[in-house]
Structures are given as structure tokens and as C-alpha cells.
PDB file of C-alpha atoms in Angstrom:
ATOM      1  CA  LYS A   1       0.000   0.000   0.000  1.00 64.00           C
ATOM      2  CA  ASN A   2       1.313   3.429  -0.963  1.00 79.00           C
ATOM      3  CA  GLU A   3       1.903   5.955   1.768  1.00 89.00           C
ATOM      4  CA  VAL A   4      -0.127   8.503  -0.197  1.00 92.00           C
ATOM      5  CA  GLU A   5      -3.322   7.442  -1.923  1.00 94.00           C
ATOM      6  CA  GLN A   6      -5.372   9.597  -4.240  1.00 96.00           C
ATOM      7  CA  SER A   7      -8.884   9.122  -5.545  1.00 96.00           C
ATOM      8  CA  PRO A   8     -10.219   9.021  -8.085  1.00 97.00           C
ATOM      9  CA  GLN A   9      -7.422   8.083 -10.470  1.00 94.00           C
ATOM     10  CA  ASN A  10      -9.321   9.551 -13.399  1.00 96.00           C
ATOM     11  CA  LEU A  11     -12.166  12.029 -13.435  1.00 97.00           C
ATOM     12  CA  THR A  12     -14.094  13.398 -16.386  1.00 97.00           C
ATOM     13  CA  ALA A  13     -16.674  16.115 -15.821  1.00 97.00           C
ATOM     14  CA  GLN A  14     -18.614  18.756 -17.672  1.00 97.00           C
ATOM     15  CA  GLU A  15     -17.678  22.394 -17.598  1.00 97.00           C
ATOM     16  CA  GLY A  16     -19.158  24.115 -14.575  1.00 97.00           C
ATOM     17  CA  GLU A  17     -19.249  21.076 -12.316  1.00 97.00           C
ATOM     18  CA  PHE A  18     -17.891  21.089  -8.778  1.00 97.00           C
ATOM     19  CA  ILE A  19     -14.839  18.841  -8.575  1.00 98.00           C
ATOM     20  CA  THR A  20     -13.438  17.027  -5.548  1.00 98.00           C
ATOM     21  CA  ILE A  21     -10.155  15.137  -5.485  1.00 98.00           C
ATOM     22  CA  ASN A  22      -9.140  13.249  -2.368  1.00 98.00           C
ATOM     23  CA  CYS A  23      -5.807  12.421  -0.795  1.00 97.00           C
ATOM     24  CA  SER A  24      -5.182  10.094   2.154  1.00 96.00           C
ATOM     25  CA  TYR A  25      -1.828   9.473   3.718  1.00 94.00           C
ATOM     26  CA  SER A  26      -0.455   7.120   6.308  1.00 93.00           C
ATOM     27  CA  VAL A  27       2.672   8.910   7.527  1.00 86.00           C
ATOM     28  CA  GLY A  28       3.051  11.732  10.006  1.00 83.00           C
ATOM     29  CA  ILE A  29       3.382  15.069   8.281  1.00 84.00           C
ATOM     30  CA  SER A  30       3.838  18.734   9.026  1.00 81.00           C
ATOM     31  CA  ALA A  31       2.413  19.915   5.691  1.00 86.00           C
ATOM     32  CA  LEU A  32       0.722  18.594   2.600  1.00 91.00           C
ATOM     33  CA  HIS A  33       1.146  19.936  -0.917  1.00 91.00           C
ATOM     34  CA  TRP A  34      -1.239  20.002  -3.839  1.00 93.00           C
ATOM     35  CA  LEU A  35       0.337  20.407  -7.256  1.00 92.00           C
ATOM     36  CA  GLN A  36      -0.897  20.605 -10.812  1.00 91.00           C
ATOM     37  CA  GLN A  37       0.844  18.975 -13.743  1.00 88.00           C
ATOM     38  CA  HIS A  38      -0.093  20.070 -17.240  1.00 82.00           C
ATOM     39  CA  PRO A  39       0.074  17.759 -20.273  1.00 77.00           C
ATOM     40  CA  GLY A  40       3.470  19.193 -21.228  1.00 70.00           C
ATOM     41  CA  GLY A  41       4.903  17.898 -17.959  1.00 71.00           C
ATOM     42  CA  GLY A  42       5.529  21.097 -16.009  1.00 75.00           C
ATOM     43  CA  ILE A  43       4.452  21.026 -12.365  1.00 82.00           C
ATOM     44  CA  VAL A  44       3.033  24.006 -10.512  1.00 83.00           C
ATOM     45  CA  SER A  45       2.534  24.202  -6.778  1.00 84.00           C
ATOM     46  CA  LEU A  46      -1.056  25.064  -5.870  1.00 89.00           C
ATOM     47  CA  PHE A  47      -1.180  24.857  -2.094  1.00 88.00           C
ATOM     48  CA  MET A  48       0.901  23.998   0.909  1.00 88.00           C
ATOM     49  CA  LEU A  49      -1.242  23.517   3.976  1.00 89.00           C
ATOM     50  CA  SER A  50      -0.878  22.098   7.444  1.00 88.00           C
ATOM     51  CA  SER A  51      -4.347  22.728   8.875  1.00 90.00           C
ATOM     52  CA  GLY A  52      -7.800  23.953   7.972  1.00 93.00           C
ATOM     53  CA  LYS A  53      -8.521  25.355   4.576  1.00 94.00           C
ATOM     54  CA  LYS A  54      -6.925  27.514   1.902  1.00 93.00           C
ATOM     55  CA  LYS A  55      -8.583  29.182  -1.066  1.00 93.00           C
ATOM     56  CA  HIS A  56      -7.087  30.577  -4.241  1.00 90.00           C
ATOM     57  CA  GLY A  57      -9.518  31.669  -6.920  1.00 93.00           C
ATOM     58  CA  ARG A  58     -11.735  28.709  -7.769  1.00 95.00           C
ATOM     59  CA  LEU A  59      -9.484  26.258  -5.945  1.00 95.00           C
ATOM     60  CA  ILE A  60     -10.030  25.239  -2.338  1.00 96.00           C
ATOM     61  CA  ALA A  61      -7.863  22.837  -0.354  1.00 96.00           C
ATOM     62  CA  THR A  62      -8.778  21.373   2.991  1.00 97.00           C
ATOM     63  CA  ILE A  63      -6.914  19.113   5.358  1.00 96.00           C
ATOM     64  CA  ASN A  64      -7.873  17.068   8.405  1.00 94.00           C
ATOM     65  CA  ILE A  65      -4.675  16.137  10.204  1.00 90.00           C
ATOM     66  CA  GLN A  66      -6.407  13.769  12.637  1.00 90.00           C
ATOM     67  CA  GLU A  67      -8.022  11.811   9.822  1.00 93.00           C
ATOM     68  CA  LYS A  68      -4.919  12.093   7.599  1.00 94.00           C
ATOM     69  CA  HIS A  69      -7.004  13.283   4.706  1.00 96.00           C
ATOM     70  CA  SER A  70      -7.015  16.243   2.364  1.00 97.00           C
ATOM     71  CA  SER A  71      -9.310  17.326  -0.437  1.00 98.00           C
ATOM     72  CA  LEU A  72      -8.867  19.633  -3.387  1.00 98.00           C
ATOM     73  CA  HIS A  73     -12.031  21.255  -4.717  1.00 98.00           C
ATOM     74  CA  ILE A  74     -12.527  23.148  -7.954  1.00 97.00           C
ATOM     75  CA  THR A  75     -15.622  25.287  -8.267  1.00 96.00           C
ATOM     76  CA  ALA A  76     -17.135  26.235 -11.642  1.00 96.00           C
ATOM     77  CA  SER A  77     -14.694  23.932 -13.446  1.00 97.00           C
ATOM     78  CA  HIS A  78     -13.357  24.941 -16.837  1.00 96.00           C
ATOM     79  CA  PRO A  79     -11.601  22.990 -19.617  1.00 95.00           C
ATOM     80  CA  ARG A  80      -8.361  24.790 -18.776  1.00 93.00           C
ATOM     81  CA  ASP A  81      -8.467  23.022 -15.388  1.00 95.00           C
ATOM     82  CA  SER A  82      -7.759  19.763 -17.222  1.00 95.00           C
ATOM     83  CA  ALA A  83      -4.517  18.460 -15.775  1.00 94.00           C
ATOM     84  CA  VAL A  84      -3.123  15.902 -13.354  1.00 94.00           C
ATOM     85  CA  TYR A  85      -3.509  16.928  -9.729  1.00 96.00           C
ATOM     86  CA  ILE A  86      -1.007  15.480  -7.295  1.00 94.00           C
ATOM     87  CA  CYS A  87      -0.764  15.537  -3.537  1.00 95.00           C
ATOM     88  CA  ALA A  88       2.572  15.149  -1.812  1.00 91.00           C
ATOM     89  CA  VAL A  89       3.751  14.974   1.788  1.00 88.00           C
ATOM     90  CA  ARG A  90       7.007  14.951   3.737  1.00 76.00           C
ATOM     91  CA  ASN A  91       8.382  18.033   2.057  1.00 70.00           C
ATOM     92  CA  GLN A  92       7.220  16.751  -1.307  1.00 70.00           C
ATOM     93  CA  LEU A  93       9.343  13.648  -1.038  1.00 75.00           C
ATOM     94  CA  ILE A  94       6.397  11.221  -0.973  1.00 84.00           C
ATOM     95  CA  TRP A  95       3.941  11.618  -3.815  1.00 88.00           C
ATOM     96  CA  GLY A  96       0.527  10.333  -4.724  1.00 91.00           C
ATOM     97  CA  ALA A  97      -0.003   8.825  -8.147  1.00 90.00           C
ATOM     98  CA  GLY A  98      -2.081  11.763  -9.270  1.00 93.00           C
ATOM     99  CA  THR A  99      -5.656  12.300 -10.425  1.00 96.00           C
ATOM    100  CA  LYS A 100      -6.133  12.941 -14.116  1.00 95.00           C
ATOM    101  CA  LEU A 101      -8.918  15.482 -14.543  1.00 97.00           C
ATOM    102  CA  ILE A 102     -10.606  16.195 -17.854  1.00 97.00           C
ATOM    103  CA  ILE A 103     -13.198  18.939 -18.065  1.00 97.00           C
ATOM    104  CA  LYS A 104     -15.326  18.800 -21.195  1.00 97.00           C
ATOM    105  CA  PRO A 105     -16.843  21.987 -22.664  1.00 95.00           C
TER     106      PRO A 105
ATOM    107  CA  GLU B   1       7.670  30.382 -15.767  1.00 66.00           C
ATOM    108  CA  THR B   2       8.776  29.003 -12.407  1.00 74.00           C
ATOM    109  CA  GLY B   3      12.398  30.160 -12.429  1.00 92.00           C
ATOM    110  CA  VAL B   4      13.682  26.635 -13.075  1.00 94.00           C
ATOM    111  CA  THR B   5      14.793  25.756 -16.588  1.00 95.00           C
ATOM    112  CA  GLN B   6      15.696  22.386 -18.034  1.00 96.00           C
ATOM    113  CA  THR B   7      17.473  21.466 -21.246  1.00 96.00           C
ATOM    114  CA  PRO B   8      16.938  19.717 -23.488  1.00 96.00           C
ATOM    115  CA  ARG B   9      13.159  19.443 -23.379  1.00 94.00           C
ATOM    116  CA  HIS B  10      13.211  16.270 -25.458  1.00 95.00           C
ATOM    117  CA  LEU B  11      15.987  13.713 -25.884  1.00 95.00           C
ATOM    118  CA  VAL B  12      16.182  10.486 -27.830  1.00 95.00           C
ATOM    119  CA  MET B  13      19.243   8.362 -27.196  1.00 92.00           C
ATOM    120  CA  GLY B  14      20.483   4.883 -27.924  1.00 90.00           C
ATOM    121  CA  MET B  15      21.516   2.499 -25.175  1.00 88.00           C
ATOM    122  CA  THR B  16      25.212   3.039 -25.875  1.00 87.00           C
ATOM    123  CA  ASN B  17      25.068   6.856 -25.905  1.00 88.00           C
ATOM    124  CA  LYS B  18      26.224   9.237 -23.206  1.00 93.00           C
ATOM    125  CA  LYS B  19      24.194  12.377 -22.672  1.00 95.00           C
ATOM    126  CA  SER B  20      23.546  14.916 -19.944  1.00 97.00           C
ATOM    127  CA  LEU B  21      20.448  16.695 -18.710  1.00 98.00           C
ATOM    128  CA  LYS B  22      20.850  20.219 -17.403  1.00 98.00           C
ATOM    129  CA  CYS B  23      18.839  22.130 -14.830  1.00 98.00           C
ATOM    130  CA  GLU B  24      19.293  25.737 -13.816  1.00 97.00           C
ATOM    131  CA  GLN B  25      17.418  27.693 -11.163  1.00 96.00           C
ATOM    132  CA  HIS B  26      17.249  31.469 -10.940  1.00 94.00           C
ATOM    133  CA  LEU B  27      15.527  31.645  -7.562  1.00 93.00           C
ATOM    134  CA  GLY B  28      18.487  31.770  -5.211  1.00 92.00           C
ATOM    135  CA  HIS B  29      17.547  28.413  -3.732  1.00 92.00           C
ATOM    136  CA  ASN B  30      20.042  26.166  -1.963  1.00 90.00           C
ATOM    137  CA  ALA B  31      18.579  22.724  -2.677  1.00 89.00           C
ATOM    138  CA  MET B  32      17.960  20.933  -5.971  1.00 92.00           C
ATOM    139  CA  TYR B  33      16.277  17.659  -6.875  1.00 91.00           C
ATOM    140  CA  TRP B  34      16.015  15.148  -9.694  1.00 93.00           C
ATOM    141  CA  TYR B  35      12.765  13.207 -10.126  1.00 92.00           C
ATOM    142  CA  LYS B  36      11.751  10.496 -12.565  1.00 93.00           C
ATOM    143  CA  GLN B  37       8.176  10.238 -13.739  1.00 89.00           C
ATOM    144  CA  SER B  38       7.221   7.098 -15.607  1.00 88.00           C
ATOM    145  CA  ALA B  39       3.843   6.592 -17.194  1.00 80.00           C
ATOM    146  CA  LYS B  40       1.062   6.049 -14.656  1.00 73.00           C
ATOM    147  CA  LYS B  41       3.454   5.979 -11.699  1.00 79.00           C
ATOM    148  CA  PRO B  42       4.029   8.460  -8.889  1.00 80.00           C
ATOM    149  CA  LEU B  43       6.971  10.761  -9.102  1.00 84.00           C
ATOM    150  CA  GLU B  44      10.130   9.016  -7.913  1.00 86.00           C
ATOM    151  CA  LEU B  45      12.733  11.046  -6.108  1.00 85.00           C
ATOM    152  CA  MET B  46      16.195  10.232  -7.464  1.00 91.00           C
ATOM    153  CA  PHE B  47      18.656  12.649  -5.920  1.00 90.00           C
ATOM    154  CA  VAL B  48      18.661  15.608  -3.546  1.00 87.00           C
ATOM    155  CA  TYR B  49      21.448  18.155  -3.272  1.00 89.00           C
ATOM    156  CA  SER B  50      21.497  20.599  -0.397  1.00 82.00           C
ATOM    157  CA  LEU B  51      24.188  23.260  -0.326  1.00 75.00           C
ATOM    158  CA  GLU B  52      25.809  21.426  -3.241  1.00 74.00           C
ATOM    159  CA  GLU B  53      26.195  18.203  -1.276  1.00 74.00           C
ATOM    160  CA  ARG B  54      24.253  15.094  -2.160  1.00 74.00           C
ATOM    161  CA  VAL B  55      22.022  14.335   0.789  1.00 71.00           C
ATOM    162  CA  GLU B  56      19.734  11.719  -0.684  1.00 69.00           C
ATOM    163  CA  ASN B  57      20.191   8.998  -3.256  1.00 67.00           C
ATOM    164  CA  ASN B  58      17.246   6.671  -3.579  1.00 69.00           C
ATOM    165  CA  SER B  59      18.944   3.508  -4.825  1.00 78.00           C
ATOM    166  CA  VAL B  60      19.270   4.860  -8.309  1.00 89.00           C
ATOM    167  CA  PRO B  61      21.252   2.714 -10.780  1.00 91.00           C
ATOM    168  CA  SER B  62      24.802   3.886 -11.408  1.00 91.00           C
ATOM    169  CA  ARG B  63      24.003   4.586 -15.059  1.00 94.00           C
ATOM    170  CA  PHE B  64      22.510   7.823 -13.680  1.00 95.00           C
ATOM    171  CA  SER B  65      25.166  10.144 -12.300  1.00 94.00           C
ATOM    172  CA  PRO B  66      24.247  13.538 -10.820  1.00 94.00           C
ATOM    173  CA  GLU B  67      26.500  16.549 -10.582  1.00 94.00           C
ATOM    174  CA  CYS B  68      25.898  19.804  -8.746  1.00 93.00           C
ATOM    175  CA  PRO B  69      28.767  22.212  -9.479  1.00 92.00           C
ATOM    176  CA  ASN B  70      27.084  25.130  -7.705  1.00 91.00           C
ATOM    177  CA  SER B  71      23.774  25.977  -6.086  1.00 90.00           C
ATOM    178  CA  SER B  72      22.218  27.149  -9.361  1.00 95.00           C
ATOM    179  CA  HIS B  73      23.085  24.224 -11.615  1.00 96.00           C
ATOM    180  CA  LEU B  74      22.320  20.533 -11.544  1.00 96.00           C
ATOM    181  CA  PHE B  75      23.212  17.917 -14.111  1.00 97.00           C
ATOM    182  CA  LEU B  76      22.165  14.337 -14.654  1.00 97.00           C
ATOM    183  CA  HIS B  77      24.708  12.388 -16.665  1.00 97.00           C
ATOM    184  CA  LEU B  78      23.314   9.384 -18.502  1.00 96.00           C
ATOM    185  CA  HIS B  79      25.206   6.400 -19.904  1.00 93.00           C
ATOM    186  CA  THR B  80      24.282   2.919 -21.103  1.00 93.00           C
ATOM    187  CA  LEU B  81      20.622   3.466 -20.338  1.00 93.00           C
ATOM    188  CA  GLN B  82      17.895   0.877 -20.776  1.00 94.00           C
ATOM    189  CA  PRO B  83      14.561   1.301 -22.580  1.00 93.00           C
ATOM    190  CA  GLU B  84      12.774   1.247 -19.207  1.00 93.00           C
ATOM    191  CA  ASP B  85      14.616   4.448 -18.336  1.00 95.00           C
ATOM    192  CA  SER B  86      12.414   6.270 -20.837  1.00 95.00           C
ATOM    193  CA  ALA B  87      10.460   8.783 -18.749  1.00 95.00           C
ATOM    194  CA  LEU B  88       9.985  12.427 -17.915  1.00 93.00           C
ATOM    195  CA  TYR B  89      12.856  13.716 -15.791  1.00 96.00           C
ATOM    196  CA  LEU B  90      11.963  16.663 -13.628  1.00 93.00           C
ATOM    197  CA  CYS B  91      14.260  19.010 -11.792  1.00 94.00           C
ATOM    198  CA  ALA B  92      13.140  21.088  -8.824  1.00 92.00           C
ATOM    199  CA  SER B  93      14.656  23.545  -6.396  1.00 91.00           C
ATOM    200  CA  SER B  94      13.773  24.832  -2.948  1.00 87.00           C
ATOM    201  CA  GLN B  95      15.070  26.975  -0.168  1.00 85.00           C
ATOM    202  CA  GLU B  96      15.992  24.880   2.828  1.00 73.00           C
ATOM    203  CA  THR B  97      14.418  26.716   5.738  1.00 56.00           C
ATOM    204  CA  GLY B  98      13.374  23.871   7.972  1.00 55.00           C
ATOM    205  CA  VAL B  99      10.511  21.459   7.574  1.00 52.00           C
ATOM    206  CA  ARG B 100       8.223  23.358   5.243  1.00 50.00           C
ATOM    207  CA  ARG B 101      10.206  23.737   2.065  1.00 64.00           C
ATOM    208  CA  GLU B 102       8.246  24.182  -1.136  1.00 76.00           C
ATOM    209  CA  GLN B 103       9.709  22.968  -4.380  1.00 83.00           C
ATOM    210  CA  TYR B 104       9.600  24.757  -7.704  1.00 88.00           C
ATOM    211  CA  PHE B 105       9.702  22.532 -10.748  1.00 89.00           C
ATOM    212  CA  GLY B 106      11.204  22.840 -14.176  1.00 92.00           C
ATOM    213  CA  PRO B 107       9.282  21.811 -17.307  1.00 90.00           C
ATOM    214  CA  GLY B 108      11.018  18.448 -17.502  1.00 92.00           C
ATOM    215  CA  THR B 109      13.038  16.562 -20.101  1.00 95.00           C
ATOM    216  CA  ARG B 110      11.174  13.852 -22.007  1.00 94.00           C
ATOM    217  CA  LEU B 111      13.732  11.065 -22.483  1.00 96.00           C
ATOM    218  CA  THR B 112      13.282   8.189 -24.892  1.00 95.00           C
ATOM    219  CA  VAL B 113      15.833   5.380 -24.908  1.00 94.00           C
ATOM    220  CA  THR B 114      15.847   3.291 -28.060  1.00 92.00           C
TER     221      THR B 114
END
């Protein structure tokens, strides 16, 4: 079993839908990262959070340290949100396998 | 543009070739990383350099040889690779300030070994 598990692996939705991607981990952490990887391969850091909730534009990340679980939400999804979303822990040294998101117009 | 550049962006090499991947960061960071991303697998950390010293080496085969001549540059020297080494190789950098470092990634080099 991986130390970081993401679900779903693949997600296809229509433009405008509310998206939720989940991340569970089994190791002790001080912070969890959400990152976005575009089809070209480049990775962009979205959030680093250690408690509660953070919001940036249409993206919201939450974390429950006790339950060892984090979620990434996208409101009013758009085709340009199509990417692989990855969670990582332990200073980004342990990575989830990623969730491939496709938003159809 | 994240401040981390990688060259080349694409590389095709035979199993007997020797090539090098280059990474450069313009962020003033003091740590640099090499990752391998194979299809449908999580990112695999290969090497970590902090203050130009290698601090982590995750059982990577010796056909991969990193070099960090200064805090802004990182190389990955490749020789006698295997087809299964075909992958996206990502470089990242961070500022070591304790437990909450955040990494900035380059665009990656897509490597194909024939």
C-alpha cells in the first residue's frame, strides 16, 4: 500500500461542475502539498497547507490532520483546469499517483 | 515560468550513448532535486542536493550520475541506459528553511531510450 493514496485516479466532468479530489496518507506530516501537472509535464505548486482550509480563486484545499485526509475542490470547473492533480507529503518527497482530470466543454 | 529551466526538453538516445540533462534555477535556492516520472506511476525522487552536497540517493542505478557544481546548476549524466529508463525527468529547487520547504519545478526533459 502506498503511503499517499489519491482518488479518483481519473475524473471526467462537464464544464461548470464542482470537482473534488481526495488524498489520504499514512505517515506523520507537518504539511501537505497540492500540485498541478499540465500535459506538457511542467508542475506548478497550488497549495501547501498544514491545517484547515486555503482558497485561491476557484481552488479550495482542505486538510484534516487527525483523519490524515485532504481534499482539493474546484468550483465552476473549466476545460483549462484539465490536468493531473497530485498531492505530496514529507516536504514533497512522498507523492501520490495523481488524479487525471478532464473537463469537457 | 517558475524560475527553473531544463534542457533539453526532449531527448532520444540509444543504449550506448552518453548524454547529460541540465537544470538551472534562478531563484536563489540552496537545494535541488532530480525526479523520474514514468507513465502512470508516482513521481520518484532520485537525488537531492542541499548546499551542493548530495544528501539523498534513492537507490538509483549507477548509469545515472548527478553533478551539482554550484547551487544554481544541476546535471544528470546518462550512460548505457535501458529502454525502461524512458520517462519524464523533472528538476526542482527549494530553499531549505526547515521542515516546510516548497519545491519549484522545471518543465522536464522527455527522455526516450531506443
